[in-house]
XYZ file of C-alpha atoms in Angstrom:
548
model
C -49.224 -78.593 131.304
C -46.855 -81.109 131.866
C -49.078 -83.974 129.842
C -48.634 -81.458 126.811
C -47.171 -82.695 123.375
C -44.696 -79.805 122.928
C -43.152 -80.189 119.399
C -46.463 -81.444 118.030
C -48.347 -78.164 119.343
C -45.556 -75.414 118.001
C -46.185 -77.543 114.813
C -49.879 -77.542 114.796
C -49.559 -73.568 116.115
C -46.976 -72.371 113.087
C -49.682 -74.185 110.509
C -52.772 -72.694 112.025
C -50.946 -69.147 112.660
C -50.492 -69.223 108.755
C -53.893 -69.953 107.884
C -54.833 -66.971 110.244
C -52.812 -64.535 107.787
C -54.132 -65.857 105.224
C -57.864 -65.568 106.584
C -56.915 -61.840 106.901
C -54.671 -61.692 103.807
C -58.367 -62.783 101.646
C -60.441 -59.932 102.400
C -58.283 -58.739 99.152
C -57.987 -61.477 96.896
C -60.330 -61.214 94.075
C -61.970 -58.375 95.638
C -65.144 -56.688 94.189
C -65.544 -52.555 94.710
C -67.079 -53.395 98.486
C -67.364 -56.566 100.395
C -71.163 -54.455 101.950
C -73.054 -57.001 99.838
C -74.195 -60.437 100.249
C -72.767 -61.208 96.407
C -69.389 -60.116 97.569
C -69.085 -61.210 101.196
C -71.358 -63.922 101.343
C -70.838 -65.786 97.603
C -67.008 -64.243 97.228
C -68.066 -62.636 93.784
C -69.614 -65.861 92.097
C -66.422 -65.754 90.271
C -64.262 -68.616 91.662
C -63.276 -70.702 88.749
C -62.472 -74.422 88.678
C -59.283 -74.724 91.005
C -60.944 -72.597 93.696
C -64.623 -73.931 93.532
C -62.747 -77.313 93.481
C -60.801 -76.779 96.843
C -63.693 -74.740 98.528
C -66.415 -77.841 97.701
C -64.124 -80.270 98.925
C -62.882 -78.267 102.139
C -66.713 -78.197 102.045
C -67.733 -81.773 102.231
C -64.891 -83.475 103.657
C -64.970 -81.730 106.928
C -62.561 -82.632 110.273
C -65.413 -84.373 111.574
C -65.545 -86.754 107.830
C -61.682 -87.453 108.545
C -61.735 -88.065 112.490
C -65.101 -89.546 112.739
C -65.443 -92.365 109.628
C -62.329 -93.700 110.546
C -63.735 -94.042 114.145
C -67.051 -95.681 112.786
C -64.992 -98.406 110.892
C -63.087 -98.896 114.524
C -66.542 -99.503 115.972
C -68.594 -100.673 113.805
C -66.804 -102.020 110.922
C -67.903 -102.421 107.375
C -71.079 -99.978 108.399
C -68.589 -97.037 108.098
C -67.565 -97.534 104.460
C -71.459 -96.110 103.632
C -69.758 -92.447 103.336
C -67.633 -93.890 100.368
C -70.546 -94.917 98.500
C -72.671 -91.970 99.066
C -70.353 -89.485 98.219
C -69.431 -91.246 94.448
C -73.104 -91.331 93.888
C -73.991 -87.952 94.749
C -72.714 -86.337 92.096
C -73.833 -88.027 89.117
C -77.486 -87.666 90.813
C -76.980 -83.469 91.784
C -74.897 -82.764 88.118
C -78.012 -81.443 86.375
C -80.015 -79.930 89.157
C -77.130 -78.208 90.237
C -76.502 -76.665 87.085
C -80.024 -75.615 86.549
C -80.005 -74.110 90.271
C -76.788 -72.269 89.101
C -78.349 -70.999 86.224
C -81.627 -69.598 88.179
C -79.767 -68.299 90.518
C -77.535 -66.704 88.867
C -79.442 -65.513 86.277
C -82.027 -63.725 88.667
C -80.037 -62.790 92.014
C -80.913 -65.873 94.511
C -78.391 -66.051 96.703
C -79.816 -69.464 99.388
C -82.395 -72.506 98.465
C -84.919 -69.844 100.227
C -84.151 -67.671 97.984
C -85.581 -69.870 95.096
C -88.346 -71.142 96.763
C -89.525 -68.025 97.217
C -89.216 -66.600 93.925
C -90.273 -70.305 92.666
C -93.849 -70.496 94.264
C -94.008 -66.484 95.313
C -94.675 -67.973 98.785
C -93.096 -66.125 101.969
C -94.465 -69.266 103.982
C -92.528 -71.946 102.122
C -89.513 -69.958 101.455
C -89.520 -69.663 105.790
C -89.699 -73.604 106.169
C -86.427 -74.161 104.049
C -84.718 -71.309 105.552
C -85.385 -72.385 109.146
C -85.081 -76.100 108.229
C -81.371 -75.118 106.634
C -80.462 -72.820 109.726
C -81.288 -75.553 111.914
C -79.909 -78.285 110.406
C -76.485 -76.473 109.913
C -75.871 -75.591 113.493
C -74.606 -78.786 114.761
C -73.010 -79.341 111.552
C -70.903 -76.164 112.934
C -70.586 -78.014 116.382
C -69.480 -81.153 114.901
C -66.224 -79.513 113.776
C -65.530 -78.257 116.885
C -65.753 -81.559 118.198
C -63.348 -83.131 115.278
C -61.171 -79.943 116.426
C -61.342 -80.747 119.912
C -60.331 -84.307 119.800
C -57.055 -83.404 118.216
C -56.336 -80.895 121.007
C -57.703 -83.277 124.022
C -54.417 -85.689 121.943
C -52.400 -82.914 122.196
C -52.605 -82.646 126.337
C -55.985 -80.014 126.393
C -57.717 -82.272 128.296
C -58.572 -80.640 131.693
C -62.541 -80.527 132.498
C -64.250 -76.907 132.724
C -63.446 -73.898 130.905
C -59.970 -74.105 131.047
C -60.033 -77.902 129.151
C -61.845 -75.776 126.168
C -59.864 -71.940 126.295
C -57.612 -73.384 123.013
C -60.965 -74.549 121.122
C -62.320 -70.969 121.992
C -59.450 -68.811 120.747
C -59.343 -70.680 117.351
C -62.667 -69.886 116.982
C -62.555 -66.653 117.644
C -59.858 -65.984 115.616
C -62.129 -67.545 112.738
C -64.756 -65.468 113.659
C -62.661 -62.286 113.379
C -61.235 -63.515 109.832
C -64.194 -64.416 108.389
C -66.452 -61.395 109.266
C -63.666 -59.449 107.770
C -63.298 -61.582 104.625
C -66.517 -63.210 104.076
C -66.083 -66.489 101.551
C -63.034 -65.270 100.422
C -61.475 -66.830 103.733
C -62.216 -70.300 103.514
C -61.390 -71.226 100.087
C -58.333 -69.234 100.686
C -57.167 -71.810 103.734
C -59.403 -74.792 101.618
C -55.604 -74.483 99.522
C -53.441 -75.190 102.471
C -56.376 -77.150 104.235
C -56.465 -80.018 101.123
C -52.870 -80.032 100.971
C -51.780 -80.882 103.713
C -55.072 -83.463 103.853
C -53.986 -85.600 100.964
C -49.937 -85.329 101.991
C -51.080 -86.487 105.504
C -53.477 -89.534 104.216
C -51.113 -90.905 101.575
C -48.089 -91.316 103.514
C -50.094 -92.724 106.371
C -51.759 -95.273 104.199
C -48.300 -96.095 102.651
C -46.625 -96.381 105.756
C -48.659 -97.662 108.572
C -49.490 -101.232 106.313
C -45.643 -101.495 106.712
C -45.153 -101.877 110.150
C -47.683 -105.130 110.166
C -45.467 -108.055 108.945
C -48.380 -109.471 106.905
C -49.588 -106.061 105.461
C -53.188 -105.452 104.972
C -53.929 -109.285 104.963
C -52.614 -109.156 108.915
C -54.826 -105.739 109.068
C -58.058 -107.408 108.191
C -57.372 -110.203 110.329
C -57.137 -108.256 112.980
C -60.058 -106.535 112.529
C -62.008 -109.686 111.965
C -60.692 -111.352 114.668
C -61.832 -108.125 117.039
C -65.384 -108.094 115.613
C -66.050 -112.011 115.958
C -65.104 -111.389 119.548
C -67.687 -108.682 120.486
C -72.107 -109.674 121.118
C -72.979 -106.767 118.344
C -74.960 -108.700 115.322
C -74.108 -106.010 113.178
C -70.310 -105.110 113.109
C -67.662 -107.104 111.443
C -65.719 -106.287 108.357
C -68.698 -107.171 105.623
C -72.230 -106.382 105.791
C -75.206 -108.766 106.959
C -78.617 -109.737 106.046
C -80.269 -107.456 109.135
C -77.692 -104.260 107.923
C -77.498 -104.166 104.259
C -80.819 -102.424 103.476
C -79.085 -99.723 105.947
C -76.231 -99.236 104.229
C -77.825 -98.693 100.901
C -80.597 -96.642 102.043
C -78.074 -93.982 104.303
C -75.946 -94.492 101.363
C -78.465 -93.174 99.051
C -80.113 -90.655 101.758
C -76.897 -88.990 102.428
C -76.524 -88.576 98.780
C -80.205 -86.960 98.356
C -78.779 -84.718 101.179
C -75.418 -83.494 100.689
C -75.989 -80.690 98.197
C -79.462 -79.970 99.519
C -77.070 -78.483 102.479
C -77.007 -74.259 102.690
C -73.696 -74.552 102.964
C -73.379 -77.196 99.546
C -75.617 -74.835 97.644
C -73.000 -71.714 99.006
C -70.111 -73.144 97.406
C -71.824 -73.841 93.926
C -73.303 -70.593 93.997
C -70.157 -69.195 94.072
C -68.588 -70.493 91.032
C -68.667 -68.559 87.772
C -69.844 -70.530 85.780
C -71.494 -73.966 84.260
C -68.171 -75.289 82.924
C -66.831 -75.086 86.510
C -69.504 -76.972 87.902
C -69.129 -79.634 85.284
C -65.424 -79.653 85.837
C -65.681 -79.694 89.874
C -68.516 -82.366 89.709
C -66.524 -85.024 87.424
C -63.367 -83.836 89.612
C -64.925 -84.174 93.092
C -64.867 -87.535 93.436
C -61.108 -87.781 93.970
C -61.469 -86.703 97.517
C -64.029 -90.307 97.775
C -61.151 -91.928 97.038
C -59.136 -89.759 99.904
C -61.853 -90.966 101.662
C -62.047 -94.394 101.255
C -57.839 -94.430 102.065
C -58.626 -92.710 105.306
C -61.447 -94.998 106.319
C -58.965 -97.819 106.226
C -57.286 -96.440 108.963
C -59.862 -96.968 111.475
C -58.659 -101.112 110.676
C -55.357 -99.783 111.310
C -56.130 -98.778 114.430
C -57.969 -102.164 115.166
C -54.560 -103.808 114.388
C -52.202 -101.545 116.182
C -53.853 -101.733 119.379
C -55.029 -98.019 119.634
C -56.546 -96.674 123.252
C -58.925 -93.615 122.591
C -58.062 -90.878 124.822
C -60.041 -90.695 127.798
C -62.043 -87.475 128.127
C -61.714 -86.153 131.813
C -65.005 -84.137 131.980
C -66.864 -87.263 131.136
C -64.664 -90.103 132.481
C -65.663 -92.218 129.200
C -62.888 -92.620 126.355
C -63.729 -90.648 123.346
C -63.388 -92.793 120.205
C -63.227 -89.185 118.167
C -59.684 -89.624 119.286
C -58.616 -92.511 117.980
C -56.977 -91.380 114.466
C -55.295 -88.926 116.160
C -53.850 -90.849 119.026
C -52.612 -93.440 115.974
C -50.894 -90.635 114.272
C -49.321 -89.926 117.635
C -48.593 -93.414 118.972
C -46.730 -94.334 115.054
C -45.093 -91.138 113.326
C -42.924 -88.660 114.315
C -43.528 -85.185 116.458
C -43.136 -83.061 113.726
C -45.311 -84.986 111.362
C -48.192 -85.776 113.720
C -47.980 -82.323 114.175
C -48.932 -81.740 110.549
C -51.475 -84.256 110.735
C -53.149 -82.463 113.744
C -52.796 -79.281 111.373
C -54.210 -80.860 108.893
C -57.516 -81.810 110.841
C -57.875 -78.566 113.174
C -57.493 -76.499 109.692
C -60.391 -78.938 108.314
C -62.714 -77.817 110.595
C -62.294 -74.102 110.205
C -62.499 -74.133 106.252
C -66.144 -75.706 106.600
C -67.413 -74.185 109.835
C -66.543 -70.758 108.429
C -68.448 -71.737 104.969
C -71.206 -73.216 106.979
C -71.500 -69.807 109.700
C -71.743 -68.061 105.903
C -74.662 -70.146 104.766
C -76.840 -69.690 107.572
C -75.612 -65.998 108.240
C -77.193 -65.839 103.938
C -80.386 -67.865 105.034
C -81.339 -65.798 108.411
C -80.411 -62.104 106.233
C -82.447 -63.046 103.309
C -84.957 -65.189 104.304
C -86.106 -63.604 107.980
C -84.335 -60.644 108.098
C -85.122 -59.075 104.846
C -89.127 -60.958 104.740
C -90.582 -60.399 107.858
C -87.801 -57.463 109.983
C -86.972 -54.951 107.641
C -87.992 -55.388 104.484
C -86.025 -52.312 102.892
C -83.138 -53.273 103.929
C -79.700 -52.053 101.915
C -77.395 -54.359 100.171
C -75.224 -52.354 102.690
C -77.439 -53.218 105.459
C -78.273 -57.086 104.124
C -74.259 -57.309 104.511
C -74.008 -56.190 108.008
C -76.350 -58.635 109.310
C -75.135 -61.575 107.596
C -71.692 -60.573 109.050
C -73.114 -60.473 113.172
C -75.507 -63.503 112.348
C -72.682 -65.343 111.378
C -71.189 -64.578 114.647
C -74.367 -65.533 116.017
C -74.280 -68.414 114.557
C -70.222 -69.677 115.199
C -70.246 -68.494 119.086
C -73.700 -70.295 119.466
C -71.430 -73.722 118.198
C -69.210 -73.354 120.422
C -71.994 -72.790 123.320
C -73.254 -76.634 122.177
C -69.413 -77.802 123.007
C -69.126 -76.116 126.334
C -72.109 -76.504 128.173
C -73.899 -79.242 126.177
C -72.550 -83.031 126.331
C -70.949 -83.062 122.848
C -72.572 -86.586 122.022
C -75.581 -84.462 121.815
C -74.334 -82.654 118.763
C -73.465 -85.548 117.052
C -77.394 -87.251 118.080
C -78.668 -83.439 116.297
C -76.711 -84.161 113.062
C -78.626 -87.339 112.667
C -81.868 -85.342 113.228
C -80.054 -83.218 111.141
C -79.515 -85.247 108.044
C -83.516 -86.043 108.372
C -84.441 -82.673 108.291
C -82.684 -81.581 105.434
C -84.342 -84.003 103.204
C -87.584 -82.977 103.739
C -86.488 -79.764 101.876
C -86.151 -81.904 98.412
C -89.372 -81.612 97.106
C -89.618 -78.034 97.424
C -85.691 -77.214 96.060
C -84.963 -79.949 93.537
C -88.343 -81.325 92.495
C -89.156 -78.078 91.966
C -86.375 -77.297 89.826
C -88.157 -78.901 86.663
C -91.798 -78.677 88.031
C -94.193 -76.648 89.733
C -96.884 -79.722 89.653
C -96.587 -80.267 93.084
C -98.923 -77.670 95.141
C -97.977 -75.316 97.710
C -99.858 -76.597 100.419
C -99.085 -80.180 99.320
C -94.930 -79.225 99.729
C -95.988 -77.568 103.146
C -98.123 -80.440 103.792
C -95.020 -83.082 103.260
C -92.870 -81.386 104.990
C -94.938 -81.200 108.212
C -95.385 -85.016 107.632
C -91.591 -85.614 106.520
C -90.782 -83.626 109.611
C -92.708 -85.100 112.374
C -92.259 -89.133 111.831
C -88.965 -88.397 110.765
C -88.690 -86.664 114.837
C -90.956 -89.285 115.937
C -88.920 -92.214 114.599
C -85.870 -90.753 115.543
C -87.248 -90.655 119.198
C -87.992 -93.687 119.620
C -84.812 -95.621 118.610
C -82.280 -96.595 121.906
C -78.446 -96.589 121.543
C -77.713 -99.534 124.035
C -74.263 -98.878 124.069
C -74.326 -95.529 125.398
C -77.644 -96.129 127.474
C -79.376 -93.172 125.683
C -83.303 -94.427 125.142
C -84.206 -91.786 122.705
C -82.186 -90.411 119.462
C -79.798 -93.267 119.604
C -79.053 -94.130 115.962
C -80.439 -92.706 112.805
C -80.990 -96.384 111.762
C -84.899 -98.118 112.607
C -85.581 -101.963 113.188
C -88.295 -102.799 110.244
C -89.754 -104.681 113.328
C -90.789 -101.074 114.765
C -92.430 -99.681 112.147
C -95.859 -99.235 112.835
C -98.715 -97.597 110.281
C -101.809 -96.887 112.326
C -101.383 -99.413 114.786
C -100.148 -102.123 111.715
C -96.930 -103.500 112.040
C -95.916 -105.031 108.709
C -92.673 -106.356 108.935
C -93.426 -107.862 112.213
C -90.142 -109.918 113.936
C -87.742 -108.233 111.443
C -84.082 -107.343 112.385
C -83.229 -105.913 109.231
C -82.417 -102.347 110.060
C -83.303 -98.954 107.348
C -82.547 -94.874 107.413
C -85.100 -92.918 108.815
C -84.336 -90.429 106.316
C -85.215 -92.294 103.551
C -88.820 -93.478 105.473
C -89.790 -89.968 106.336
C -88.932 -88.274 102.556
C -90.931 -91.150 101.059
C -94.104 -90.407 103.544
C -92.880 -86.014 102.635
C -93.871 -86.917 99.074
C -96.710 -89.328 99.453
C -98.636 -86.660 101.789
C -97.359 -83.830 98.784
C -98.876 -85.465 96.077
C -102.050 -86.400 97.767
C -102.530 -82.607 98.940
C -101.714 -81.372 95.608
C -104.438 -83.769 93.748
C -106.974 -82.611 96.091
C -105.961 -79.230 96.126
C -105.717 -78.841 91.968
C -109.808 -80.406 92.497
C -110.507 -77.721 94.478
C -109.056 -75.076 92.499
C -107.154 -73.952 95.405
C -104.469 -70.779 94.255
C -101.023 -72.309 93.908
C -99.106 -68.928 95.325
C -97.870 -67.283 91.587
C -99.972 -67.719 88.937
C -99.959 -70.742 87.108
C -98.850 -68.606 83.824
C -97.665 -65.621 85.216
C -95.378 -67.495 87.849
C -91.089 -67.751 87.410
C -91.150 -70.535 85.592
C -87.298 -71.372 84.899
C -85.892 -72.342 81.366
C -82.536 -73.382 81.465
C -81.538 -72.521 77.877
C -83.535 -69.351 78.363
C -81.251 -68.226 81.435
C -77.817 -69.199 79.700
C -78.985 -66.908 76.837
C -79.218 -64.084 78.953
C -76.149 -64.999 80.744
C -74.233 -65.073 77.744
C -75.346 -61.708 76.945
C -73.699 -60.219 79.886
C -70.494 -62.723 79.650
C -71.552 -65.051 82.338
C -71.377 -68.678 81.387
């Protein structure tokens, strides 16, 4: 107790009691006549307008784990880290159109997960079970990564012990989120996503304002710094600008991670619940504002370069966990009070998204499993109630990954993660605009996509931890084998496995599909009787009933 930060944690405590009320306080803002249906609970209404969807996207995608953990790759890796900038200005010009048209679908005929259009895009039960299982799996160590953003800012607080004990305040703020959000569904995190931004942007530009002062040379002395650190380690591929051997990495996670982002349950959640098409065209010409949040905070992993920042050592493992670093800078150069915002600031950041992310899956597993293959009648009443415990399910069984499982092993799953969540593009966006693409070829590409995207993954080390399998998400061109043929032989330029297995998802698709349109095989729904989706058609009706 003694190695607690006192003033800091009352700080960090008053914010996050506040959010707590207001987790509770949501359950009644904007209320429909029952919260016992997936609209309500699950999508908040689909009436958030511009301000809210803006704040609840945002709390979405820039999680506690974006704001600890880029700043930490830039400390580590250098110029490597900046790829989240990139990927997240590109993303939205790319997902503008689709998302409106998914809007509009979904809207217009009750879809309320990706699943939930697949199924009612092809009529098949089997597909529709691949993207909900691909989403549920790929969002649970999502879930755990904000735990481990949350825990790095209590381990710099003084919750440090090993066991149990090290994790008890980690458990009680997630409990307390579970409560809040079974109670208030969506409604609770883009309630906090208000105080959650706020304090976010206050936070980032006073520290980017501030912090260059202290250096007598400014950002020039920064860099310098940072150089200087880089030239002095073996690593070919850090330093402050890209190489020859990592440049076709950073543009192909760049451009991966932008593919990915919105083909996320928990992405898709947050659009869904907007009102309209104007507030998606507002909140996707808007959204990049927080890139350039982002691109601020990323700095400050130099920062820390140049100020001489220790990571906190984590006493369960013995090894220093460079998760802390950001916070331990906040706490080595400001104030009590105001690191104790900061803190705030992060631990709030991972509730917001872990809570919209729970919701997601909690959708995916009550509409997709539940409601196919368990009980088939199930109530709106009864759809509600089992998104509520699977959510619970689903938060307690992150937490589970953080106290008995090595946390580095969540953040190895999100890589897998980002891989797998691609491989659902074909049969969610492509599909969006075309039904070409066969059935069995999109089940096909994604058991392709799937399995050398695994496979590849497997087989990369991480030297610097000493882990021989799931090291990195990036691959050595030299390792890439087709059938025994290795043609980029003695190459060190490095690529995104993500990018590699989607490309071999769609080749295998469209191979399958031309030999299955040959054949004549059935292609689920019938070619002319099948839900083929119009957008101008859907915004009529919508109109019609006031929606648009």
């Amino acid at each position: 107790m003694n190695d607690i930060h006192w003033v800091e944690l009352i700080v960090f405590a008053v914010l996050f009691g506040l959010v707590t009320v207001l987790g509770f306080m949501a359950a009644r803002w904007k209320a429909g006549d029952t919260l016992d249906h997936l609209d309500e609970w699950g999508l908040g209404g689909r009436k958030f307008g511009s301000w809210i969807t803006w704040f609840l996207i945002g709390g979405d995608l820039y999680t506690a784990y974006t704001f600890v953990a880029v700043p930490a790759l830039l400390f580590s890796a250098g110029a490597t880290g900046f790829f989240a900038l990139p990927y997240t200005i590109i993303a939205y010009p790319i997902v503008f159109l689709p998302l409106l048209r998914l809007w509009s679908v979904s809207r217009s005929h009750g879809y309320v997960t990706p699943a939930d259009f697949v199924r009612g895009r092809y009529g098949s039960p089997i597909l529709a079970f691949l993207i909900a299982i691909t989403g549920i799996v790929a969002t649970m160590p999502y879930i755990a990564l904000q735990l481990v953003g949350l825990e790095s800012v209590l381990r710099t607080l003084g919750f440090n012990a090993s066991g149990i004990l090290g994790h008890l305040p980690l458990l009680i703020a997630f409990i307390i989120l579970a409560v809040y959000t079974y109670k208030s569904g969506l409604r609770a995190p883009a309630l906090i996503a208000f105080v959650k931004d706020i304090l976010i942007y206050i936070v980032i530009i006073v520290a980017v304002i501030y912090l260059p002062s202290l250096f007598s040379g400014g950002w020039s002395e920064i860099f310098s710094l940072a150089d200087k650190k880089f030239d002095a380690t073996p690593v070919a591929s850090d330093g402050i600008l890209l190489n020859a051997n990592n440049q076709l990495q950073y543009a192909t996670l760049a451009f991966g991670s932008a593919l990915a982002l919105f083909l996320y349950p928990h992405s898709v959640t947050g659009v869904l619940a907007s009102r309209g098409r104007k507030v998606i065209k507002r909140n996707m010409s808007a959204l990049p504002a927080y890139s350039l949040l982002l691109g601020l905070l990323a700095l400050l992993g130099y920062i820390a370069i140049a100020a001489g920042t220790k990571a906190v050592t984590n006493n369960a493992t013995g090894r220093p966990d460079t998760n802390t670093i950001i916070p331990q800078l906040f706490q080595d150069k400001f104030s009590p009070v105001f690191t104790g915002i900061a803190f705030a600031a992060i631990g709030i950041g991972a509730l917001v998204p872990a809570a919209i992310m729970s919701i997601a899956a909690a959708n995916l597993w009550t509409r997709n499993i539940y409601k196919e293959y368990i009980k088939k009648d199930a109530t709106p009443a009864q759809q509600a109630k089992q998104a509520k415990l699977s959510s619970l399910v689903v938060k307690f069984g992150a937490v589970a990954f953080i106290l008995f499982i090595d946390p580095q092993f969540s953040i190895d799953l999100q890589l897998i993660g980002g891989v797998m969540i691609l491989q659902t593009l074909p049969a969610v966006a492509i599909a969006l605009y075309t039904r070409w693409l066969h059935i069995w070829g999109l089940v096909a590409g994604w058991v392709v996509g799937m399995g050398w995207g695994m496979y590849l993954l497997y087989t990369i080390p991480n030297p610097a931890t000493g882990k021989a399998h799931f090291g990195t998400s990036a691959l050595s061109l030299d390792k890439l084998s087709l059938f025994g043929w290795h043609p980029f032989a003695g190459s060190t330029v490095l690529i995104y496995v993500g990018i590699l297995s989607l490309v071999a998802n769609l080749v295998v698709a469209v191979i399958v599909t031309f030999v299955a349109r040959r054949m004549k095989v059935s292609n689920g729904l019938d070619e002319t009787n099948g839900t083929d989706y119009h957008v101008d058609e859907d915004d009529k009706d919508l109109r019609e009933i006031g929606v648009h």
